[in-house]
mmCIF file with all atom_site columns, C-alpha atoms and ligand atoms in Angstrom:
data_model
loop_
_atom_site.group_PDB
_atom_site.id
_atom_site.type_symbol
_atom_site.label_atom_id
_atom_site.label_alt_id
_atom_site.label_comp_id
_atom_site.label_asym_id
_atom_site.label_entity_id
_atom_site.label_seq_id
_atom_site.pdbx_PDB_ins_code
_atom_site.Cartn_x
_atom_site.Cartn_y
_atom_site.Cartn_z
_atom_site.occupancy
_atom_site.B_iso_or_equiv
_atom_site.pdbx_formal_charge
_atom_site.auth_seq_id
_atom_site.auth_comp_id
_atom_site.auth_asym_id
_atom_site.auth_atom_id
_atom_site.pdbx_PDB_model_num
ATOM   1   C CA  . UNK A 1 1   ? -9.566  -29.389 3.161   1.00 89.00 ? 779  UNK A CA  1
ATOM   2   C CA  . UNK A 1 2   ? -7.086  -28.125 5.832   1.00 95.00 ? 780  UNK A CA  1
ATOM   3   C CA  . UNK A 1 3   ? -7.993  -24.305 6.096   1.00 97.00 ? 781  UNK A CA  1
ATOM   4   C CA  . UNK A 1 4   ? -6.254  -21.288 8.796   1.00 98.00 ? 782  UNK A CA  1
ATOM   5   C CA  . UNK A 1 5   ? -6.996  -17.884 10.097  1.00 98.00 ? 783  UNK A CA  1
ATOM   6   C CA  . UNK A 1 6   ? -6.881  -14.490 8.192   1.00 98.00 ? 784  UNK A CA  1
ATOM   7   C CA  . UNK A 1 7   ? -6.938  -11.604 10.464  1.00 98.00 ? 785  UNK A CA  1
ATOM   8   C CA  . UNK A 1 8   ? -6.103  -8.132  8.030   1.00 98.00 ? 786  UNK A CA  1
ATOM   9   C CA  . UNK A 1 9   ? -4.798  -5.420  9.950   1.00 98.00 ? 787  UNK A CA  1
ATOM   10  C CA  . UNK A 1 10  ? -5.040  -1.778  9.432   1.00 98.00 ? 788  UNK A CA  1
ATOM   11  C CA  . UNK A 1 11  ? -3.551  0.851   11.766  1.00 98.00 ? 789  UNK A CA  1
ATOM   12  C CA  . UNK A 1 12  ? -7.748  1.881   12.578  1.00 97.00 ? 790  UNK A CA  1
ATOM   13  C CA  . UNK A 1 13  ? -8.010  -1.690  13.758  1.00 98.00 ? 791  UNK A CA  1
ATOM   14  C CA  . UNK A 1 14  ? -8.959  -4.974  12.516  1.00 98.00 ? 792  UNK A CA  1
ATOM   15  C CA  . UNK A 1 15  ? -10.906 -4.855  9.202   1.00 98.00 ? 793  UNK A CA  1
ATOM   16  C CA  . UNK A 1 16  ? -11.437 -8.613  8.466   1.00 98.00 ? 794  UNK A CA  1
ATOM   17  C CA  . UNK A 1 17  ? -11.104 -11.622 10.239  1.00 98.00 ? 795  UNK A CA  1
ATOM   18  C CA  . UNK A 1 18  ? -12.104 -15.491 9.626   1.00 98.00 ? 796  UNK A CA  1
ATOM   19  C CA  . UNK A 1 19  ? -10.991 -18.786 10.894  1.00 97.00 ? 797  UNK A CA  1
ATOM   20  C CA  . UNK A 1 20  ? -12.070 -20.978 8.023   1.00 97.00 ? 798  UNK A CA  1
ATOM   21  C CA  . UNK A 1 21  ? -9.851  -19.753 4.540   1.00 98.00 ? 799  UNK A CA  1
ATOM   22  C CA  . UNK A 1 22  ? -8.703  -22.367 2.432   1.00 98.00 ? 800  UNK A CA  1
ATOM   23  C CA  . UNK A 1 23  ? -6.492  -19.958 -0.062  1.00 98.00 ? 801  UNK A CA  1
ATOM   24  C CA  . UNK A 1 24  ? -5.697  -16.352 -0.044  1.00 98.00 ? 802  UNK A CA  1
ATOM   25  C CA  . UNK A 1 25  ? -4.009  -14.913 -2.997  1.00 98.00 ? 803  UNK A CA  1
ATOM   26  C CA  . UNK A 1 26  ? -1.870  -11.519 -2.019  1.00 98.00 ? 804  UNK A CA  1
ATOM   27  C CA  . UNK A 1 27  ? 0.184   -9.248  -4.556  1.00 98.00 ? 805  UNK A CA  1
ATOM   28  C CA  . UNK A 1 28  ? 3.593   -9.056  -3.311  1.00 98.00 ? 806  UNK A CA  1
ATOM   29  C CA  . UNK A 1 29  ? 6.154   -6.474  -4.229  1.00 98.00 ? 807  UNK A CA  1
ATOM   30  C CA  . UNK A 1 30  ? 7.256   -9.796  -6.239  1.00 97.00 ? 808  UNK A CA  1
ATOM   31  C CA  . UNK A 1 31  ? 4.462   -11.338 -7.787  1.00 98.00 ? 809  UNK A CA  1
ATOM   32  C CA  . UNK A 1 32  ? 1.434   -12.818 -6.920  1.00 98.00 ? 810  UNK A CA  1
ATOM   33  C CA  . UNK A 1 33  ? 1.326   -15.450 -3.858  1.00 98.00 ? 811  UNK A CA  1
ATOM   34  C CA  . UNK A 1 34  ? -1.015  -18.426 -3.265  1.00 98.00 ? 812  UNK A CA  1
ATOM   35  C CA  . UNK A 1 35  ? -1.414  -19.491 0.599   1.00 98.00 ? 813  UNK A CA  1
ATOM   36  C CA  . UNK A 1 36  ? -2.823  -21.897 1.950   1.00 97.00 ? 814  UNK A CA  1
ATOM   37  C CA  . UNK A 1 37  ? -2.704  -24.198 4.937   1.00 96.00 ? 815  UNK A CA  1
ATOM   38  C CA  . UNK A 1 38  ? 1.132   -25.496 6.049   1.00 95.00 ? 816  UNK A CA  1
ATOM   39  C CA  . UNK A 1 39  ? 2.424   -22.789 3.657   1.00 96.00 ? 817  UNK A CA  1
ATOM   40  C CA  . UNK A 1 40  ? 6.274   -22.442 4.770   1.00 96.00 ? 818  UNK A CA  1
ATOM   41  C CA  . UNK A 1 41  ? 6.568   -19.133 6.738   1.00 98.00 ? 819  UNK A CA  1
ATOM   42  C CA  . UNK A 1 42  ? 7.128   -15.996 5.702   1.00 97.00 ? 820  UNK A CA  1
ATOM   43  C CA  . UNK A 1 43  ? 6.874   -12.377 5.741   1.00 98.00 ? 821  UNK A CA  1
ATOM   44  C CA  . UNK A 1 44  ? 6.900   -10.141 2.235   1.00 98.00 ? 822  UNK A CA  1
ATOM   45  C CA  . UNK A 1 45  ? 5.965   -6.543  1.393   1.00 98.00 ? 823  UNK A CA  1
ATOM   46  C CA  . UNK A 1 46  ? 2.754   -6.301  -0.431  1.00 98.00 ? 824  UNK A CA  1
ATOM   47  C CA  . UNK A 1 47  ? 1.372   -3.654  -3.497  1.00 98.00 ? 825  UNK A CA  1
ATOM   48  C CA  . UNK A 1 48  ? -1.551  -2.143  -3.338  1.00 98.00 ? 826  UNK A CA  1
ATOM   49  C CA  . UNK A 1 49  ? -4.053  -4.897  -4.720  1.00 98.00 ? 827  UNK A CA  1
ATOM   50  C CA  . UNK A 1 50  ? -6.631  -6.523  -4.177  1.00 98.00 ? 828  UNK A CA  1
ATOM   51  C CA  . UNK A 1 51  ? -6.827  -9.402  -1.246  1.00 98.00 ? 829  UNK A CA  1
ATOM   52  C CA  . UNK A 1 52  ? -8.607  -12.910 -2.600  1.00 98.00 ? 830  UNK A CA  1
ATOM   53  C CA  . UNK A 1 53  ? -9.921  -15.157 0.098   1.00 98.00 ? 831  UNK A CA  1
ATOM   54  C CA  . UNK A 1 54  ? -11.111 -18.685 -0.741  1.00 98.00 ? 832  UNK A CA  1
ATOM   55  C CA  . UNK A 1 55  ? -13.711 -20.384 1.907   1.00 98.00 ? 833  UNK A CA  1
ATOM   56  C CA  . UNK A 1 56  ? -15.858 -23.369 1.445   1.00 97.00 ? 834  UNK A CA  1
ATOM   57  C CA  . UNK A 1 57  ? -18.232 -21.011 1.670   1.00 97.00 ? 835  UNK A CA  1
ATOM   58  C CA  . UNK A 1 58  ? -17.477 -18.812 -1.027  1.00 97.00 ? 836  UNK A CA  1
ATOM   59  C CA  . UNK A 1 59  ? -14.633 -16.564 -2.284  1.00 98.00 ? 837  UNK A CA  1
ATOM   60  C CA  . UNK A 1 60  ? -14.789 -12.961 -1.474  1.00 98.00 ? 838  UNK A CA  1
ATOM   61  C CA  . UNK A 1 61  ? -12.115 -9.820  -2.476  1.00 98.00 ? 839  UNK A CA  1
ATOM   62  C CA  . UNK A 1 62  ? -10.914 -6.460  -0.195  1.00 98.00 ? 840  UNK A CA  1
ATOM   63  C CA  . UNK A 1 63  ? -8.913  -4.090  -1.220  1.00 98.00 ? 841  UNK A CA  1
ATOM   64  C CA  . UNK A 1 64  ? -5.816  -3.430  0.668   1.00 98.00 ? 842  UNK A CA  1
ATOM   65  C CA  . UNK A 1 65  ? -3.066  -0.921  -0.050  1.00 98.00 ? 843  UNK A CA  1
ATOM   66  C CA  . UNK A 1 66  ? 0.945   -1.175  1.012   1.00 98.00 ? 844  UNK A CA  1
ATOM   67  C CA  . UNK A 1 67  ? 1.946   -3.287  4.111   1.00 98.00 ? 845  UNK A CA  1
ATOM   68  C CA  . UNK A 1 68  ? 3.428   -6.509  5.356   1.00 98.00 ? 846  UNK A CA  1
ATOM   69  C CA  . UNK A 1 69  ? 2.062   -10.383 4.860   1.00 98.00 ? 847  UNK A CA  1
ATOM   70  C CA  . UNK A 1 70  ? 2.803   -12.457 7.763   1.00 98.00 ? 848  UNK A CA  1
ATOM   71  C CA  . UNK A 1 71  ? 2.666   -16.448 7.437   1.00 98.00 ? 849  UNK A CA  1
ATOM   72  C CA  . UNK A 1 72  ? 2.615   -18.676 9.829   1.00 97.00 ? 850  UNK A CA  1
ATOM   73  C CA  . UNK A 1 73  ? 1.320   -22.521 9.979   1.00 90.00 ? 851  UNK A CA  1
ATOM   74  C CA  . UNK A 1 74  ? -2.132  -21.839 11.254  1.00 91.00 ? 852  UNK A CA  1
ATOM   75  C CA  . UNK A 1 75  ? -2.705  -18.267 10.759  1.00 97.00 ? 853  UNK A CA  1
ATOM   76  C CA  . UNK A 1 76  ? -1.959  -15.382 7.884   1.00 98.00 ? 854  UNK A CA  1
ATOM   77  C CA  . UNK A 1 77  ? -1.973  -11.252 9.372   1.00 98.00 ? 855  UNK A CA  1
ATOM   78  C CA  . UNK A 1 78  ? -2.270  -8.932  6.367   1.00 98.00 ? 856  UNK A CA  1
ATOM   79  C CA  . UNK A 1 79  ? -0.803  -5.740  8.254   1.00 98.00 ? 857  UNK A CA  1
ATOM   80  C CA  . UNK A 1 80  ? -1.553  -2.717  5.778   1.00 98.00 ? 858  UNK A CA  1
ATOM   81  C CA  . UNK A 1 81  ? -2.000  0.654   5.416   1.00 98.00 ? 859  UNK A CA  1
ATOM   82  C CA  . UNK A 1 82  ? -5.941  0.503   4.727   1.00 98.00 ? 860  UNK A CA  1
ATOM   83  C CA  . UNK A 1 83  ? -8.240  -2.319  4.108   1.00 98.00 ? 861  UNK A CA  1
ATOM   84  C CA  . UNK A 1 84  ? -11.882 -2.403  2.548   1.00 98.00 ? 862  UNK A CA  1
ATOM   85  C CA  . UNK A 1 85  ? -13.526 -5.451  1.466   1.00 98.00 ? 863  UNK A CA  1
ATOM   86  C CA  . UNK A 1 86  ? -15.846 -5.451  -1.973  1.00 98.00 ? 864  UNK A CA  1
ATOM   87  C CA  . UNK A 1 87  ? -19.041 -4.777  0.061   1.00 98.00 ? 865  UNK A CA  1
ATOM   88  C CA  . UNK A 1 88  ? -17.599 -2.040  2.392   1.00 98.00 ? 866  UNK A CA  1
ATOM   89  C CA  . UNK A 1 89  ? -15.929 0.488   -1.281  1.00 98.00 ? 867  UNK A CA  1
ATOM   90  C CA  . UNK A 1 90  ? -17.062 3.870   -1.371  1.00 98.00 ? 868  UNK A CA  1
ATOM   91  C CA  . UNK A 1 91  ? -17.583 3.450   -5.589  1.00 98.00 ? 869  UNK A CA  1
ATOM   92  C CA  . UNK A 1 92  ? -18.239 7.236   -5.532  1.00 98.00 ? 870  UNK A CA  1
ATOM   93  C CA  . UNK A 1 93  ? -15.369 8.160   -3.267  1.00 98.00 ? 871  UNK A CA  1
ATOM   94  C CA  . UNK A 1 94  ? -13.126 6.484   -5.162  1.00 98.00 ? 872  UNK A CA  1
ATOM   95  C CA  . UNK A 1 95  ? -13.915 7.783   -8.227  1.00 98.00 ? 873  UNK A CA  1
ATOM   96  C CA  . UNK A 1 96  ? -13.699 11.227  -6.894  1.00 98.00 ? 874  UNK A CA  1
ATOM   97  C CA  . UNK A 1 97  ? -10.145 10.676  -5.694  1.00 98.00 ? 875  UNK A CA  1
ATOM   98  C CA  . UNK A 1 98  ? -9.457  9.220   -9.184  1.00 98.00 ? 876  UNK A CA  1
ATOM   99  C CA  . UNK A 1 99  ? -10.148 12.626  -10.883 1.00 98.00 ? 877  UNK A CA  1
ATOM   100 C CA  . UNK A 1 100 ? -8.358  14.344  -8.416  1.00 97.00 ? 878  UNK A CA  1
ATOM   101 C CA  . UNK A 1 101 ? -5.275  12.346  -8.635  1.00 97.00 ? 879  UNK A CA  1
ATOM   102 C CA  . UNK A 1 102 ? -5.270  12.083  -12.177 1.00 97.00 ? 880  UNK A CA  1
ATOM   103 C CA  . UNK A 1 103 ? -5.320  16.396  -11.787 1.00 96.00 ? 881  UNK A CA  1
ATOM   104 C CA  . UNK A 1 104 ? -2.801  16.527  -9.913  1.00 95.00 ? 882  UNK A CA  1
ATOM   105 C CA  . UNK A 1 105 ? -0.524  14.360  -11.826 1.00 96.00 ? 883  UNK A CA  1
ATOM   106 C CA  . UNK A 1 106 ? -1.466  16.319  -15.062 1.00 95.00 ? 884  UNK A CA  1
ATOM   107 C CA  . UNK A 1 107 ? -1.499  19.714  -13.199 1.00 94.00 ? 885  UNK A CA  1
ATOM   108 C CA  . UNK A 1 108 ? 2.660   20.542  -14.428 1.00 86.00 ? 886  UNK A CA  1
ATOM   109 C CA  . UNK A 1 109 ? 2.457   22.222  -11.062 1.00 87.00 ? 887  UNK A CA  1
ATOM   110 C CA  . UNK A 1 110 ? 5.737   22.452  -8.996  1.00 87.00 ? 888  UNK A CA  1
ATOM   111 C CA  . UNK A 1 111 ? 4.600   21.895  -5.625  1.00 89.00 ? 889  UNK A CA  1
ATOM   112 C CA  . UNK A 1 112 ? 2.662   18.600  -6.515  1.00 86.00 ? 890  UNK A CA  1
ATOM   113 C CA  . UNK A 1 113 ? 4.078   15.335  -4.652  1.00 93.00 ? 891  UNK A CA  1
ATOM   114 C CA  . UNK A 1 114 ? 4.254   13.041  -7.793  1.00 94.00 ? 892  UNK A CA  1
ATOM   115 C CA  . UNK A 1 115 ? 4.976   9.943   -6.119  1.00 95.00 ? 893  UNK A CA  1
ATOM   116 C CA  . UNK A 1 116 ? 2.291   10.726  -3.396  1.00 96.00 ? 894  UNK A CA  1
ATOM   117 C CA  . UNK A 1 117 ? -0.219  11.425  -6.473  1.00 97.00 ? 895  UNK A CA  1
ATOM   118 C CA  . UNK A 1 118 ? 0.452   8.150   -8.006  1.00 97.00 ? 896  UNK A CA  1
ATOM   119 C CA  . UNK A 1 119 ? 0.133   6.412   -4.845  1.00 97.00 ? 897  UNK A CA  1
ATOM   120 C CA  . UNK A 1 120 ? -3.075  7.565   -4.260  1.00 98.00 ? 898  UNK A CA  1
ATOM   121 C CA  . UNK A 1 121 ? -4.710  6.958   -8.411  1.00 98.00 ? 899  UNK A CA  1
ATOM   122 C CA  . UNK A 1 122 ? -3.247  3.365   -7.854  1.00 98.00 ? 900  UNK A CA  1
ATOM   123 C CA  . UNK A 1 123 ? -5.286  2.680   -4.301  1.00 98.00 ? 901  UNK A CA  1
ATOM   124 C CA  . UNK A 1 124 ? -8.222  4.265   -6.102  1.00 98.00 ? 902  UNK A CA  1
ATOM   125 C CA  . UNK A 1 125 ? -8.028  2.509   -9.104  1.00 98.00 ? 903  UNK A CA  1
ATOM   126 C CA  . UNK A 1 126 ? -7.684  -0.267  -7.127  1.00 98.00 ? 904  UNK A CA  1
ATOM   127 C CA  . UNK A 1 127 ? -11.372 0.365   -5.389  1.00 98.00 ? 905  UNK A CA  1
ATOM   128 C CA  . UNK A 1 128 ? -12.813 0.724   -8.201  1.00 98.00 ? 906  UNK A CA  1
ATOM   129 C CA  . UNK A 1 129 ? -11.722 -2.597  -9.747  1.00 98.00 ? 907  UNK A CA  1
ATOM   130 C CA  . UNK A 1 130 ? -12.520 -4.553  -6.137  1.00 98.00 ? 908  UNK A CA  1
ATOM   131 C CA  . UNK A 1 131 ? -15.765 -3.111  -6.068  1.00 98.00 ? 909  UNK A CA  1
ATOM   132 C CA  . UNK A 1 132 ? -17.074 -5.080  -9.074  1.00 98.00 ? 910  UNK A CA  1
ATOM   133 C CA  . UNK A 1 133 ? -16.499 -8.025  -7.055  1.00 97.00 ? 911  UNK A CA  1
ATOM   134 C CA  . UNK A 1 134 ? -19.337 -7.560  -4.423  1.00 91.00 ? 912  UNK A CA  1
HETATM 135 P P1  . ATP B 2 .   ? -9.503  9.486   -0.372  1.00 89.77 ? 1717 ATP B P1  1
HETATM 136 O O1  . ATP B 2 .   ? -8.829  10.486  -1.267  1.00 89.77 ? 1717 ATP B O1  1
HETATM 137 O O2  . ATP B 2 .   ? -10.896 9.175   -0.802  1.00 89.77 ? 1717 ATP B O2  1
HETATM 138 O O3  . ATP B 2 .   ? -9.383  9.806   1.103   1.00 89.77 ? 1717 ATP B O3  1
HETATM 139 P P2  . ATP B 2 .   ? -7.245  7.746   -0.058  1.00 89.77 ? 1717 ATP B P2  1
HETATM 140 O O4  . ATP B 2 .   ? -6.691  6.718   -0.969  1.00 89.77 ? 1717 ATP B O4  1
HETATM 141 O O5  . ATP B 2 .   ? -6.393  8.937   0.179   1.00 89.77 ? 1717 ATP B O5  1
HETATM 142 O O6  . ATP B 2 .   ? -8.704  8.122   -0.591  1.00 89.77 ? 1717 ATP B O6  1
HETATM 143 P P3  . ATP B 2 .   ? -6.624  6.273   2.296   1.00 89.77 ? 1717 ATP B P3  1
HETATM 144 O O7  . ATP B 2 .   ? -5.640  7.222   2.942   1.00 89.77 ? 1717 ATP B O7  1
HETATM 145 O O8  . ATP B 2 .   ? -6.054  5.094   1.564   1.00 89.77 ? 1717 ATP B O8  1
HETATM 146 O O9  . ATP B 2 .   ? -7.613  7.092   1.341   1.00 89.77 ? 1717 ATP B O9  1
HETATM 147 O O10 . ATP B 2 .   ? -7.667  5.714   3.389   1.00 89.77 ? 1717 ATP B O10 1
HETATM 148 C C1  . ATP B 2 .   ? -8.118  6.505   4.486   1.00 89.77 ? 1717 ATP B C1  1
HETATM 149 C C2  . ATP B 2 .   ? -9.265  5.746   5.146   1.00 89.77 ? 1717 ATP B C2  1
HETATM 150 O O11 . ATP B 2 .   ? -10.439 5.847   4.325   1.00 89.77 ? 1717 ATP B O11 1
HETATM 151 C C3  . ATP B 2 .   ? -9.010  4.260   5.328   1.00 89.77 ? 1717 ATP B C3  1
HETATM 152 O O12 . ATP B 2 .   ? -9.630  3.840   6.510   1.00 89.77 ? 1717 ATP B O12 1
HETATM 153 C C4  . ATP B 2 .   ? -9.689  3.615   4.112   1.00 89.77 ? 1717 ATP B C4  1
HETATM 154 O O13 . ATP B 2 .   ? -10.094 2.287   4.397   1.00 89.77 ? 1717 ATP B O13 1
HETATM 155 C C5  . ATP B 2 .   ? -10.880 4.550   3.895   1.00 89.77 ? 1717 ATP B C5  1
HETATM 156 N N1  . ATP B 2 .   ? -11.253 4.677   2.487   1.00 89.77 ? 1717 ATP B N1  1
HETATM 157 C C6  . ATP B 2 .   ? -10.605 5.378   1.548   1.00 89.77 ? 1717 ATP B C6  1
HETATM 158 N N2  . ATP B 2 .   ? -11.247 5.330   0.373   1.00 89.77 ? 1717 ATP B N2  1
HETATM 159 C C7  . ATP B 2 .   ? -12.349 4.556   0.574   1.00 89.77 ? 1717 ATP B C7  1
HETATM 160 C C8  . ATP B 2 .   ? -13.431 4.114   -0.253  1.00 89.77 ? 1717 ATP B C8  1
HETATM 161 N N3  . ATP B 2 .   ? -13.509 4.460   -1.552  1.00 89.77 ? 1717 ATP B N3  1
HETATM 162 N N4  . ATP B 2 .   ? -14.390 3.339   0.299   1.00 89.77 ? 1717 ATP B N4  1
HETATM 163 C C9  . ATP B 2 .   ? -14.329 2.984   1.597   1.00 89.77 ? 1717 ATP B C9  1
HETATM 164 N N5  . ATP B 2 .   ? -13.347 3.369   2.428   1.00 89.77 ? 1717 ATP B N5  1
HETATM 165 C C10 . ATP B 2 .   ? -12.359 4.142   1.935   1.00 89.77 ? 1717 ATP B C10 1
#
């Protein structure tokens, strides 16, 4: 099977990188997207989700929260925000931020940043659920 690079990105420096994938599966701000070798180019937005990557080898999952998906022939950059795969989750730490999200968005307090709040439950939510992959 034809397979390409994944390199994913994060602003704190590259957080995964292999030369054999033969499918990654990203969440797009429009749906779910399958790539694999000779995909047509492309860049999209992505969610916060979870990252599937597809080797002969094996499949494994990271998390990643918002960024860019570039596609190219040979090669796929996940450029995002922040980047963990299933091995590397903090379980406890995300849990923790969890509660304290969930406070905050229940807290009726005026100077709470709702939208900041909700980003944060849904990137911890979204540990939690890539961490039962590993
Ligand atoms: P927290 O409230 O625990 O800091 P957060 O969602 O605000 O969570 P981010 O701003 O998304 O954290 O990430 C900051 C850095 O910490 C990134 O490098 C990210 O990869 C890392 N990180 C955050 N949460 C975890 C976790 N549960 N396990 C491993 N690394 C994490």
């Amino acid at each position: 099977m034809n397979t390409f690079t994944l390199d994913v990105v994060t602003p704190n420096g590259s957080v995964y990188s292999a030369k054999d994938v033969e499918l990654v599966v990203l969440h797009t701000e429009t749906g779910e997207m399958g790539v694999m070798a000779g995909h047509i180019p492309t860049v999209a937005a992505l969610k916060t989700g979870y990252v599937k990557v597809n080797k002969a080898s094996g499949t494994e999952y990271l998390a990643v929260s918002e960024g860019f998906v570039e596609v190219r022939t040979d090669k796929v950059t996940v450029l995002v925000q922040s980047a963990e795969t299933a091995e590397d989750i903090d379980k406890e730490r995300a849990i923790n931020s969890k509660e304290r999200a969930e406070e905050r968005l229940h807290s009726n307090r005026d100077d709470v940043d709702y939208r900041r709040a909700e980003r944060a439950l849904g990137r911890a939510i979204n540990r939690i659920e890539v961490a039962k992959f590993r």
